[in-house]
């Protein structure tokens, strides 16, 4: 696409451009434009879509897997789940029903879902119109959050995103739990940044410009992150932003198989979008679930036993981020 600006063009999507008078394939390709606006760990965008007749096949792109930060590919599959959820929200908005078949081919583990679309579908009660409207405005907010509390009503709205069986959302403003989570974050940051392989991987993705840093700065940042242990600085910032946040959230699940990971991603994206619709900022804080021992300690903080901690995040009110993160052009993710 000419004049494609990765931080701008994909976000300027207009529902009026839905190709009502074109064939089924063109229409479904339009839905993919919403899918790619989903969040993903390190903005790796590890997804591929294939449109065929009335079906979209959603694949995980394992060349974009964070081998060090995400050794068991859990966040990889959650990220694809986020994109799948955007796809379904957009489909329902444009009047489609859908049937999702998860991991339909046991010989092809990268095929995450085959989604069949039908005209004249009924929208799901948990995919309200505000979620669709939030897709192009949602972003991760890394700023300090103000101490303004989040009302019980809004917290319940976030809880209502959690309709999948065996996936749970825990929200807390307990200062003691916040302090314990803060300790875990400090330890996780120290452990990860002491590992040259972790720094090299993070540096590589920063160098690819995934966070929207201009090219030269991105390359300089790659060099710096790869060679210097910024663990203490990162931990200090993480601690400050965490303690500034009025509410902590943790998504957990009963099991932790691939399908569960994808579904956790779907729930997480609904939470992200609902928060955006309510004017609430959100930042995932994944380091404490990326290290097994620290994740086990986090599990003990949830008041219910036998839950697998999937995604911690902080919530609050903050100034908006000034720009979006980049997205790859559609032609790179559509096969
Ligand atoms: C599974 C998952 C884990 C993430 N972990 C973190 C994290 O630990 N820290 C963070 O600041 N952002 C995290 N993010 C947010 C991504 O960095 C963000 O989605 C990506 O950079 C794209 O930016 P956007 O969300 O503003 O569109 C995570 C996102 C996902 C889906």
mmCIF file of C-alpha atoms and ligand atoms in Angstrom:
data_model
loop_
_atom_site.group_PDB
_atom_site.id
_atom_site.type_symbol
_atom_site.label_atom_id
_atom_site.label_comp_id
_atom_site.label_asym_id
_atom_site.label_seq_id
_atom_site.Cartn_x
_atom_site.Cartn_y
_atom_site.Cartn_z
ATOM 1 C CA UNK A 1 0.000 0.000 0.000
ATOM 2 C CA UNK A 2 1.330 3.430 -0.921
ATOM 3 C CA UNK A 3 2.054 5.866 1.905
ATOM 4 C CA UNK A 4 1.467 3.209 4.508
ATOM 5 C CA UNK A 5 2.237 4.613 7.950
ATOM 6 C CA UNK A 6 2.281 1.666 10.353
ATOM 7 C CA UNK A 7 1.341 3.788 13.371
ATOM 8 C CA UNK A 8 -1.489 5.588 11.584
ATOM 9 C CA UNK A 9 -2.937 3.919 8.477
ATOM 10 C CA UNK A 10 -4.194 0.648 10.028
ATOM 11 C CA UNK A 11 -5.890 2.556 12.848
ATOM 12 C CA UNK A 12 -7.809 4.832 10.472
ATOM 13 C CA UNK A 13 -10.286 2.117 9.690
ATOM 14 C CA UNK A 14 -13.791 3.315 8.839
ATOM 15 C CA UNK A 15 -16.749 0.965 9.095
ATOM 16 C CA UNK A 16 -18.375 2.864 6.204
ATOM 17 C CA UNK A 17 -15.745 1.237 3.974
ATOM 18 C CA UNK A 18 -17.165 -2.244 4.585
ATOM 19 C CA UNK A 19 -17.498 -3.651 1.041
ATOM 20 C CA UNK A 20 -21.235 -4.441 1.159
ATOM 21 C CA UNK A 21 -21.422 -4.969 -2.589
ATOM 22 C CA UNK A 22 -18.345 -7.142 -2.982
ATOM 23 C CA UNK A 23 -17.957 -10.905 -2.721
ATOM 24 C CA UNK A 24 -17.719 -12.907 0.518
ATOM 25 C CA UNK A 25 -13.917 -13.027 0.433
ATOM 26 C CA UNK A 26 -13.566 -9.246 0.190
ATOM 27 C CA UNK A 27 -15.967 -8.810 3.082
ATOM 28 C CA UNK A 28 -14.101 -11.246 5.313
ATOM 29 C CA UNK A 29 -10.772 -9.664 4.407
ATOM 30 C CA UNK A 30 -12.176 -6.385 5.701
ATOM 31 C CA UNK A 31 -12.809 -8.031 9.091
ATOM 32 C CA UNK A 32 -9.128 -9.000 9.308
ATOM 33 C CA UNK A 33 -8.284 -5.289 9.381
ATOM 34 C CA UNK A 34 -9.885 -5.185 12.840
ATOM 35 C CA UNK A 35 -8.154 -8.385 13.956
ATOM 36 C CA UNK A 36 -4.658 -6.957 13.409
ATOM 37 C CA UNK A 37 -5.308 -4.043 15.762
ATOM 38 C CA UNK A 38 -5.211 -6.496 18.672
ATOM 39 C CA UNK A 39 -2.512 -6.306 21.350
ATOM 40 C CA UNK A 40 0.278 -8.888 21.371
ATOM 41 C CA UNK A 41 3.305 -9.491 23.561
ATOM 42 C CA UNK A 42 6.123 -7.132 22.447
ATOM 43 C CA UNK A 43 3.768 -6.189 19.588
ATOM 44 C CA UNK A 44 5.086 -9.226 17.717
ATOM 45 C CA UNK A 45 1.718 -9.651 15.913
ATOM 46 C CA UNK A 46 2.239 -13.411 15.655
ATOM 47 C CA UNK A 47 -0.747 -14.149 13.426
ATOM 48 C CA UNK A 48 -1.587 -15.129 9.877
ATOM 49 C CA UNK A 49 -5.050 -15.244 8.317
ATOM 50 C CA UNK A 50 -6.314 -17.109 5.329
ATOM 51 C CA UNK A 51 -9.706 -16.261 3.844
ATOM 52 C CA UNK A 52 -11.446 -18.921 1.837
ATOM 53 C CA UNK A 53 -15.111 -18.552 0.852
ATOM 54 C CA UNK A 54 -17.108 -18.141 4.048
ATOM 55 C CA UNK A 55 -14.207 -19.185 6.292
ATOM 56 C CA UNK A 56 -11.197 -17.564 7.895
ATOM 57 C CA UNK A 57 -8.388 -19.730 9.138
ATOM 58 C CA UNK A 58 -6.330 -18.166 11.912
ATOM 59 C CA UNK A 59 -2.731 -19.351 12.254
ATOM 60 C CA UNK A 60 -0.033 -18.685 14.805
ATOM 61 C CA UNK A 61 3.176 -17.375 13.205
ATOM 62 C CA UNK A 62 5.864 -19.177 15.171
ATOM 63 C CA UNK A 63 8.649 -17.210 13.490
ATOM 64 C CA UNK A 64 7.502 -14.372 15.772
ATOM 65 C CA UNK A 65 7.598 -16.405 18.976
ATOM 66 C CA UNK A 66 9.480 -14.909 21.961
ATOM 67 C CA UNK A 67 11.525 -18.004 22.718
ATOM 68 C CA UNK A 68 13.160 -16.578 25.849
ATOM 69 C CA UNK A 69 10.374 -14.537 27.456
ATOM 70 C CA UNK A 70 7.652 -17.014 26.527
ATOM 71 C CA UNK A 71 9.308 -20.451 26.450
ATOM 72 C CA UNK A 72 6.061 -22.444 26.532
ATOM 73 C CA UNK A 73 4.374 -20.318 23.795
ATOM 74 C CA UNK A 74 1.581 -19.379 26.176
ATOM 75 C CA UNK A 75 1.598 -15.638 25.436
ATOM 76 C CA UNK A 76 2.056 -16.439 21.758
ATOM 77 C CA UNK A 77 -1.294 -18.231 21.753
ATOM 78 C CA UNK A 78 -2.921 -15.635 23.990
ATOM 79 C CA UNK A 79 -1.908 -12.963 21.490
ATOM 80 C CA UNK A 80 -3.567 -14.907 18.675
ATOM 81 C CA UNK A 81 -6.628 -15.203 20.936
ATOM 82 C CA UNK A 82 -6.736 -11.399 21.198
ATOM 83 C CA UNK A 83 -6.754 -11.106 17.395
ATOM 84 C CA UNK A 84 -9.402 -13.823 17.077
ATOM 85 C CA UNK A 85 -11.611 -11.929 19.515
ATOM 86 C CA UNK A 86 -11.335 -8.715 17.483
ATOM 87 C CA UNK A 87 -12.290 -10.726 14.407
ATOM 88 C CA UNK A 88 -15.432 -12.080 16.097
ATOM 89 C CA UNK A 89 -16.409 -8.676 17.502
ATOM 90 C CA UNK A 90 -16.085 -7.123 14.037
ATOM 91 C CA UNK A 91 -17.952 -10.032 12.424
ATOM 92 C CA UNK A 92 -20.868 -9.639 14.819
ATOM 93 C CA UNK A 93 -20.899 -5.900 14.223
ATOM 94 C CA UNK A 94 -21.330 -6.460 10.485
ATOM 95 C CA UNK A 95 -24.130 -8.960 11.077
ATOM 96 C CA UNK A 96 -22.333 -12.285 10.854
ATOM 97 C CA UNK A 97 -22.902 -15.338 12.960
ATOM 98 C CA UNK A 98 -19.846 -17.533 13.454
ATOM 99 C CA UNK A 99 -18.758 -20.990 14.416
ATOM 100 C CA UNK A 100 -15.247 -21.317 15.835
ATOM 101 C CA UNK A 101 -13.465 -24.636 15.578
ATOM 102 C CA UNK A 102 -10.315 -24.505 17.725
ATOM 103 C CA UNK A 103 -7.248 -26.491 16.621
ATOM 104 C CA UNK A 104 -9.289 -28.410 14.038
ATOM 105 C CA UNK A 105 -6.324 -30.304 12.577
ATOM 106 C CA UNK A 106 -4.201 -32.309 15.008
ATOM 107 C CA UNK A 107 -1.431 -32.570 12.381
ATOM 108 C CA UNK A 108 -1.260 -28.811 12.023
ATOM 109 C CA UNK A 109 -0.756 -27.253 15.422
ATOM 110 C CA UNK A 110 -0.176 -23.773 13.966
ATOM 111 C CA UNK A 111 -3.799 -23.715 12.762
ATOM 112 C CA UNK A 112 -5.363 -22.132 15.841
ATOM 113 C CA UNK A 113 -8.931 -21.786 14.619
ATOM 114 C CA UNK A 114 -11.139 -22.250 11.622
ATOM 115 C CA UNK A 115 -13.989 -19.761 11.765
ATOM 116 C CA UNK A 116 -17.049 -20.205 9.594
ATOM 117 C CA UNK A 117 -19.173 -17.103 9.065
ATOM 118 C CA UNK A 118 -22.898 -17.065 8.400
ATOM 119 C CA UNK A 119 -25.071 -14.095 7.406
ATOM 120 C CA UNK A 120 -27.758 -12.755 9.728
ATOM 121 C CA UNK A 121 -26.116 -13.808 12.964
ATOM 122 C CA UNK A 122 -27.302 -12.729 16.381
ATOM 123 C CA UNK A 123 -24.735 -10.697 18.351
ATOM 124 C CA UNK A 124 -23.482 -12.264 21.593
ATOM 125 C CA UNK A 125 -24.648 -10.433 24.737
ATOM 126 C CA UNK A 126 -21.038 -10.066 25.911
ATOM 127 C CA UNK A 127 -19.891 -8.451 22.647
ATOM 128 C CA UNK A 128 -21.730 -5.153 22.898
ATOM 129 C CA UNK A 129 -21.321 -2.364 20.309
ATOM 130 C CA UNK A 130 -18.935 -0.460 22.602
ATOM 131 C CA UNK A 131 -16.334 -3.200 22.113
ATOM 132 C CA UNK A 132 -16.372 -2.745 18.349
ATOM 133 C CA UNK A 133 -16.056 1.032 18.720
ATOM 134 C CA UNK A 134 -13.106 0.584 21.084
ATOM 135 C CA UNK A 135 -11.003 -1.544 18.687
ATOM 136 C CA UNK A 136 -9.349 1.403 16.862
ATOM 137 C CA UNK A 137 -8.897 3.513 20.013
ATOM 138 C CA UNK A 138 -7.622 0.896 22.478
ATOM 139 C CA UNK A 139 -3.978 1.065 23.418
ATOM 140 C CA UNK A 140 -1.715 -0.095 26.203
ATOM 141 C CA UNK A 141 -1.073 2.740 28.635
ATOM 142 C CA UNK A 142 2.380 2.790 30.268
ATOM 143 C CA UNK A 143 1.914 6.087 32.146
ATOM 144 C CA UNK A 144 1.412 6.696 35.848
ATOM 145 C CA UNK A 145 -2.209 6.221 36.812
ATOM 146 C CA UNK A 146 -3.992 8.622 39.159
ATOM 147 C CA UNK A 147 -5.322 7.477 42.526
ATOM 148 C CA UNK A 148 -8.931 7.889 41.325
ATOM 149 C CA UNK A 149 -10.674 4.638 42.246
ATOM 150 C CA UNK A 150 -12.490 2.444 39.744
ATOM 151 C CA UNK A 151 -16.149 2.149 40.721
ATOM 152 C CA UNK A 152 -17.655 -1.216 41.662
ATOM 153 C CA UNK A 153 -19.996 -0.866 38.700
ATOM 154 C CA UNK A 154 -17.093 -0.535 36.262
ATOM 155 C CA UNK A 155 -15.254 -3.396 37.955
ATOM 156 C CA UNK A 156 -18.362 -5.519 37.462
ATOM 157 C CA UNK A 157 -18.428 -4.526 33.779
ATOM 158 C CA UNK A 158 -14.892 -5.924 33.507
ATOM 159 C CA UNK A 159 -15.950 -9.080 35.370
ATOM 160 C CA UNK A 160 -18.784 -9.502 32.873
ATOM 161 C CA UNK A 161 -16.200 -9.990 30.098
ATOM 162 C CA UNK A 162 -15.294 -13.289 31.690
ATOM 163 C CA UNK A 163 -17.970 -15.608 30.317
ATOM 164 C CA UNK A 164 -15.730 -18.513 29.318
ATOM 165 C CA UNK A 165 -15.957 -21.521 31.579
ATOM 166 C CA UNK A 166 -12.937 -22.018 33.844
ATOM 167 C CA UNK A 167 -11.427 -18.572 33.187
ATOM 168 C CA UNK A 168 -11.498 -16.178 36.121
ATOM 169 C CA UNK A 169 -10.822 -12.517 36.711
ATOM 170 C CA UNK A 170 -9.530 -11.372 40.081
ATOM 171 C CA UNK A 171 -9.546 -7.627 40.721
ATOM 172 C CA UNK A 172 -8.104 -6.122 43.877
ATOM 173 C CA UNK A 173 -7.178 -2.794 45.395
ATOM 174 C CA UNK A 174 -5.717 -4.393 48.530
ATOM 175 C CA UNK A 175 -2.471 -2.469 49.275
ATOM 176 C CA UNK A 176 -0.894 -5.540 50.890
ATOM 177 C CA UNK A 177 -1.398 -7.637 47.741
ATOM 178 C CA UNK A 178 -0.118 -4.764 45.624
ATOM 179 C CA UNK A 179 3.014 -4.660 47.754
ATOM 180 C CA UNK A 180 3.537 -8.410 47.388
ATOM 181 C CA UNK A 181 3.040 -8.207 43.615
ATOM 182 C CA UNK A 182 5.494 -5.317 43.543
ATOM 183 C CA UNK A 183 8.110 -7.547 45.227
ATOM 184 C CA UNK A 184 7.499 -10.245 42.624
ATOM 185 C CA UNK A 185 7.863 -7.729 39.791
ATOM 186 C CA UNK A 186 11.152 -6.445 41.181
ATOM 187 C CA UNK A 187 12.492 -9.997 41.378
ATOM 188 C CA UNK A 188 11.211 -10.906 37.916
ATOM 189 C CA UNK A 189 12.753 -7.798 36.318
ATOM 190 C CA UNK A 190 16.091 -8.507 38.028
ATOM 191 C CA UNK A 191 16.083 -12.151 36.881
ATOM 192 C CA UNK A 192 15.106 -11.398 33.292
ATOM 193 C CA UNK A 193 17.474 -8.485 32.723
ATOM 194 C CA UNK A 194 20.391 -10.427 34.213
ATOM 195 C CA UNK A 195 19.909 -12.943 31.377
ATOM 196 C CA UNK A 196 21.778 -11.861 28.201
ATOM 197 C CA UNK A 197 19.441 -14.003 26.056
ATOM 198 C CA UNK A 198 16.406 -12.121 27.402
ATOM 199 C CA UNK A 199 18.068 -8.763 26.726
ATOM 200 C CA UNK A 200 19.089 -9.837 23.244
ATOM 201 C CA UNK A 201 15.549 -10.930 22.397
ATOM 202 C CA UNK A 202 13.987 -7.752 23.792
ATOM 203 C CA UNK A 203 16.642 -5.674 22.014
ATOM 204 C CA UNK A 204 15.956 -7.473 18.729
ATOM 205 C CA UNK A 205 12.243 -6.625 18.825
ATOM 206 C CA UNK A 206 12.886 -3.037 19.904
ATOM 207 C CA UNK A 207 15.293 -2.807 16.953
ATOM 208 C CA UNK A 208 12.504 -4.020 14.659
ATOM 209 C CA UNK A 209 10.577 -0.891 15.668
ATOM 210 C CA UNK A 210 7.667 -2.791 17.241
ATOM 211 C CA UNK A 211 7.094 -0.098 19.837
ATOM 212 C CA UNK A 212 6.997 2.642 17.223
ATOM 213 C CA UNK A 213 10.418 4.127 18.014
ATOM 214 C CA UNK A 214 11.972 5.881 14.986
ATOM 215 C CA UNK A 215 14.485 3.664 13.124
ATOM 216 C CA UNK A 216 17.771 5.124 14.396
ATOM 217 C CA UNK A 217 16.577 5.377 17.988
ATOM 218 C CA UNK A 218 15.232 1.831 17.788
ATOM 219 C CA UNK A 219 18.626 0.545 16.633
ATOM 220 C CA UNK A 220 20.436 2.486 19.368
ATOM 221 C CA UNK A 221 17.967 1.202 21.946
ATOM 222 C CA UNK A 222 18.535 -2.342 20.654
ATOM 223 C CA UNK A 223 22.283 -1.948 21.186
ATOM 224 C CA UNK A 224 21.821 -0.496 24.648
ATOM 225 C CA UNK A 225 19.251 -3.048 25.852
ATOM 226 C CA UNK A 226 21.248 -5.971 24.460
ATOM 227 C CA UNK A 227 24.461 -4.963 26.192
ATOM 228 C CA UNK A 228 23.499 -3.210 29.406
ATOM 229 C CA UNK A 229 21.547 -4.647 32.321
ATOM 230 C CA UNK A 230 18.784 -2.082 32.866
ATOM 231 C CA UNK A 231 17.071 -4.393 35.381
ATOM 232 C CA UNK A 232 17.239 -1.946 38.292
ATOM 233 C CA UNK A 233 15.931 1.011 36.269
ATOM 234 C CA UNK A 234 13.108 -1.059 34.765
ATOM 235 C CA UNK A 235 12.178 -2.500 38.177
ATOM 236 C CA UNK A 236 12.042 0.981 39.701
ATOM 237 C CA UNK A 237 9.754 2.285 36.952
ATOM 238 C CA UNK A 238 7.578 -0.834 37.060
ATOM 239 C CA UNK A 239 7.278 -0.508 40.816
ATOM 240 C CA UNK A 240 6.302 3.161 40.611
ATOM 241 C CA UNK A 241 3.679 2.657 37.919
ATOM 242 C CA UNK A 242 2.281 -0.399 39.665
ATOM 243 C CA UNK A 243 1.951 1.359 43.006
ATOM 244 C CA UNK A 244 0.258 4.306 41.245
ATOM 245 C CA UNK A 245 -2.511 2.023 39.986
ATOM 246 C CA UNK A 246 -5.742 1.804 41.962
ATOM 247 C CA UNK A 247 -6.610 -1.723 40.808
ATOM 248 C CA UNK A 248 -4.654 -4.855 39.927
ATOM 249 C CA UNK A 249 -6.161 -7.549 37.761
ATOM 250 C CA UNK A 250 -5.225 -11.155 37.242
ATOM 251 C CA UNK A 251 -6.738 -13.500 34.714
ATOM 252 C CA UNK A 252 -6.350 -17.119 35.662
ATOM 253 C CA UNK A 253 -7.675 -20.426 34.422
ATOM 254 C CA UNK A 254 -8.281 -23.929 35.621
ATOM 255 C CA UNK A 255 -6.257 -25.610 32.901
ATOM 256 C CA UNK A 256 -3.458 -24.339 30.702
ATOM 257 C CA UNK A 257 -3.800 -26.171 27.407
ATOM 258 C CA UNK A 258 -3.509 -24.416 24.049
ATOM 259 C CA UNK A 259 -7.238 -23.862 23.634
ATOM 260 C CA UNK A 260 -7.442 -22.358 27.124
ATOM 261 C CA UNK A 261 -4.556 -20.014 26.292
ATOM 262 C CA UNK A 262 -6.348 -18.810 23.145
ATOM 263 C CA UNK A 263 -9.574 -18.329 25.087
ATOM 264 C CA UNK A 264 -7.753 -16.424 27.841
ATOM 265 C CA UNK A 265 -6.487 -14.138 25.075
ATOM 266 C CA UNK A 266 -10.071 -13.626 23.905
ATOM 267 C CA UNK A 267 -11.269 -12.714 27.400
ATOM 268 C CA UNK A 268 -8.258 -10.469 27.912
ATOM 269 C CA UNK A 269 -9.029 -8.561 24.715
ATOM 270 C CA UNK A 270 -12.638 -8.039 25.820
ATOM 271 C CA UNK A 271 -11.327 -6.670 29.124
ATOM 272 C CA UNK A 272 -8.877 -4.372 27.279
ATOM 273 C CA UNK A 273 -11.678 -3.102 25.013
ATOM 274 C CA UNK A 274 -14.231 -2.715 27.799
ATOM 275 C CA UNK A 275 -11.676 -0.774 29.828
ATOM 276 C CA UNK A 276 -10.979 1.441 26.795
ATOM 277 C CA UNK A 277 -14.716 2.006 26.302
ATOM 278 C CA UNK A 278 -15.029 3.065 29.966
ATOM 279 C CA UNK A 279 -12.019 5.396 29.766
ATOM 280 C CA UNK A 280 -9.919 3.098 31.961
ATOM 281 C CA UNK A 281 -6.237 2.573 31.153
ATOM 282 C CA UNK A 282 -4.626 -0.853 31.233
ATOM 283 C CA UNK A 283 -1.101 -2.230 31.131
ATOM 284 C CA UNK A 284 -0.238 -5.929 31.257
ATOM 285 C CA UNK A 285 2.651 -6.821 33.582
ATOM 286 C CA UNK A 286 3.681 -10.206 32.291
ATOM 287 C CA UNK A 287 7.126 -10.643 33.820
ATOM 288 C CA UNK A 288 5.643 -12.270 36.941
ATOM 289 C CA UNK A 289 4.027 -15.056 34.913
ATOM 290 C CA UNK A 290 7.024 -15.598 32.643
ATOM 291 C CA UNK A 291 9.177 -17.175 35.366
ATOM 292 C CA UNK A 292 7.736 -20.416 36.777
ATOM 293 C CA UNK A 293 8.785 -19.938 40.427
ATOM 294 C CA UNK A 294 7.488 -16.377 40.556
ATOM 295 C CA UNK A 295 4.267 -17.413 38.845
ATOM 296 C CA UNK A 296 3.803 -20.084 41.546
ATOM 297 C CA UNK A 297 4.144 -17.422 44.243
ATOM 298 C CA UNK A 298 1.647 -15.224 42.438
ATOM 299 C CA UNK A 299 -0.807 -18.151 42.378
ATOM 300 C CA UNK A 300 -0.753 -18.187 46.193
ATOM 301 C CA UNK A 301 -2.025 -14.592 46.275
ATOM 302 C CA UNK A 302 -5.277 -15.508 44.494
ATOM 303 C CA UNK A 303 -7.897 -16.386 47.079
ATOM 304 C CA UNK A 304 -8.969 -19.540 45.189
ATOM 305 C CA UNK A 305 -6.744 -22.619 44.990
ATOM 306 C CA UNK A 306 -5.624 -24.432 41.815
ATOM 307 C CA UNK A 307 -5.748 -21.563 39.388
ATOM 308 C CA UNK A 308 -3.097 -21.052 36.738
ATOM 309 C CA UNK A 309 -2.117 -17.350 36.666
ATOM 310 C CA UNK A 310 -2.308 -16.277 33.025
ATOM 311 C CA UNK A 311 -2.248 -12.493 32.764
ATOM 312 C CA UNK A 312 -1.580 -9.850 35.423
ATOM 313 C CA UNK A 313 -2.320 -6.225 34.602
ATOM 314 C CA UNK A 314 -2.877 -2.868 36.217
ATOM 315 C CA UNK A 315 -5.877 -0.593 35.744
ATOM 316 C CA UNK A 316 -6.549 3.053 36.417
ATOM 317 C CA UNK A 317 -7.055 6.488 34.964
ATOM 318 C CA UNK A 318 -4.283 8.254 33.100
ATOM 319 C CA UNK A 319 -3.425 10.664 30.341
ATOM 320 C CA UNK A 320 -3.792 9.009 26.947
ATOM 321 C CA UNK A 321 -0.755 7.716 25.088
ATOM 322 C CA UNK A 322 -0.035 10.128 22.252
ATOM 323 C CA UNK A 323 0.259 7.627 19.415
ATOM 324 C CA UNK A 324 -0.596 4.078 18.475
ATOM 325 C CA UNK A 325 1.920 1.287 18.092
ATOM 326 C CA UNK A 326 2.650 0.153 14.520
ATOM 327 C CA UNK A 327 0.890 -2.661 12.720
ATOM 328 C CA UNK A 328 2.189 -4.699 9.816
ATOM 329 C CA UNK A 329 0.337 -4.138 6.554
ATOM 330 C CA UNK A 330 -2.495 -6.537 5.823
ATOM 331 C CA UNK A 331 -0.657 -8.092 2.900
ATOM 332 C CA UNK A 332 2.000 -9.431 5.298
ATOM 333 C CA UNK A 333 -0.508 -11.325 7.415
ATOM 334 C CA UNK A 334 -3.000 -12.496 4.792
ATOM 335 C CA UNK A 335 -2.096 -15.586 2.790
HETATM 336 C C1 LIG B 1 -0.121 -11.582 26.098
HETATM 337 C C2 LIG B 1 0.350 -10.156 26.203
HETATM 338 C C3 LIG B 1 1.343 -9.826 27.114
HETATM 339 C C4 LIG B 1 1.773 -8.499 27.235
HETATM 340 N N1 LIG B 1 2.706 -8.171 28.193
HETATM 341 C C5 LIG B 1 3.064 -6.877 28.369
HETATM 342 C C6 LIG B 1 3.941 -6.481 29.428
HETATM 343 O O1 LIG B 1 4.429 -7.311 30.191
HETATM 344 N N2 LIG B 1 4.222 -5.162 29.580
HETATM 345 C C7 LIG B 1 3.692 -4.202 28.756
HETATM 346 O O2 LIG B 1 3.978 -3.017 28.941
HETATM 347 N N3 LIG B 1 2.863 -4.548 27.737
HETATM 348 C C8 LIG B 1 2.536 -5.850 27.536
HETATM 349 N N4 LIG B 1 1.660 -6.196 26.544
HETATM 350 C C9 LIG B 1 1.138 -5.147 25.670
HETATM 351 C C10 LIG B 1 1.886 -5.114 24.344
HETATM 352 O O3 LIG B 1 3.193 -4.640 24.517
HETATM 353 C C11 LIG B 1 1.090 -4.236 23.385
HETATM 354 O O4 LIG B 1 -0.139 -4.859 23.143
HETATM 355 C C12 LIG B 1 1.785 -4.013 22.063
HETATM 356 O O5 LIG B 1 2.969 -3.298 22.233
HETATM 357 C C13 LIG B 1 0.878 -3.247 21.102
HETATM 358 O O6 LIG B 1 0.518 -2.009 21.646
HETATM 359 P P1 LIG B 1 -1.006 -1.614 21.901
HETATM 360 O O7 LIG B 1 -1.565 -2.571 22.917
HETATM 361 O O8 LIG B 1 -0.942 -0.213 22.417
HETATM 362 O O9 LIG B 1 -1.744 -1.723 20.607
HETATM 363 C C14 LIG B 1 1.213 -7.506 26.395
HETATM 364 C C15 LIG B 1 0.213 -7.854 25.482
HETATM 365 C C16 LIG B 1 -0.225 -9.157 25.390
HETATM 366 C C17 LIG B 1 -1.317 -9.507 24.423
#
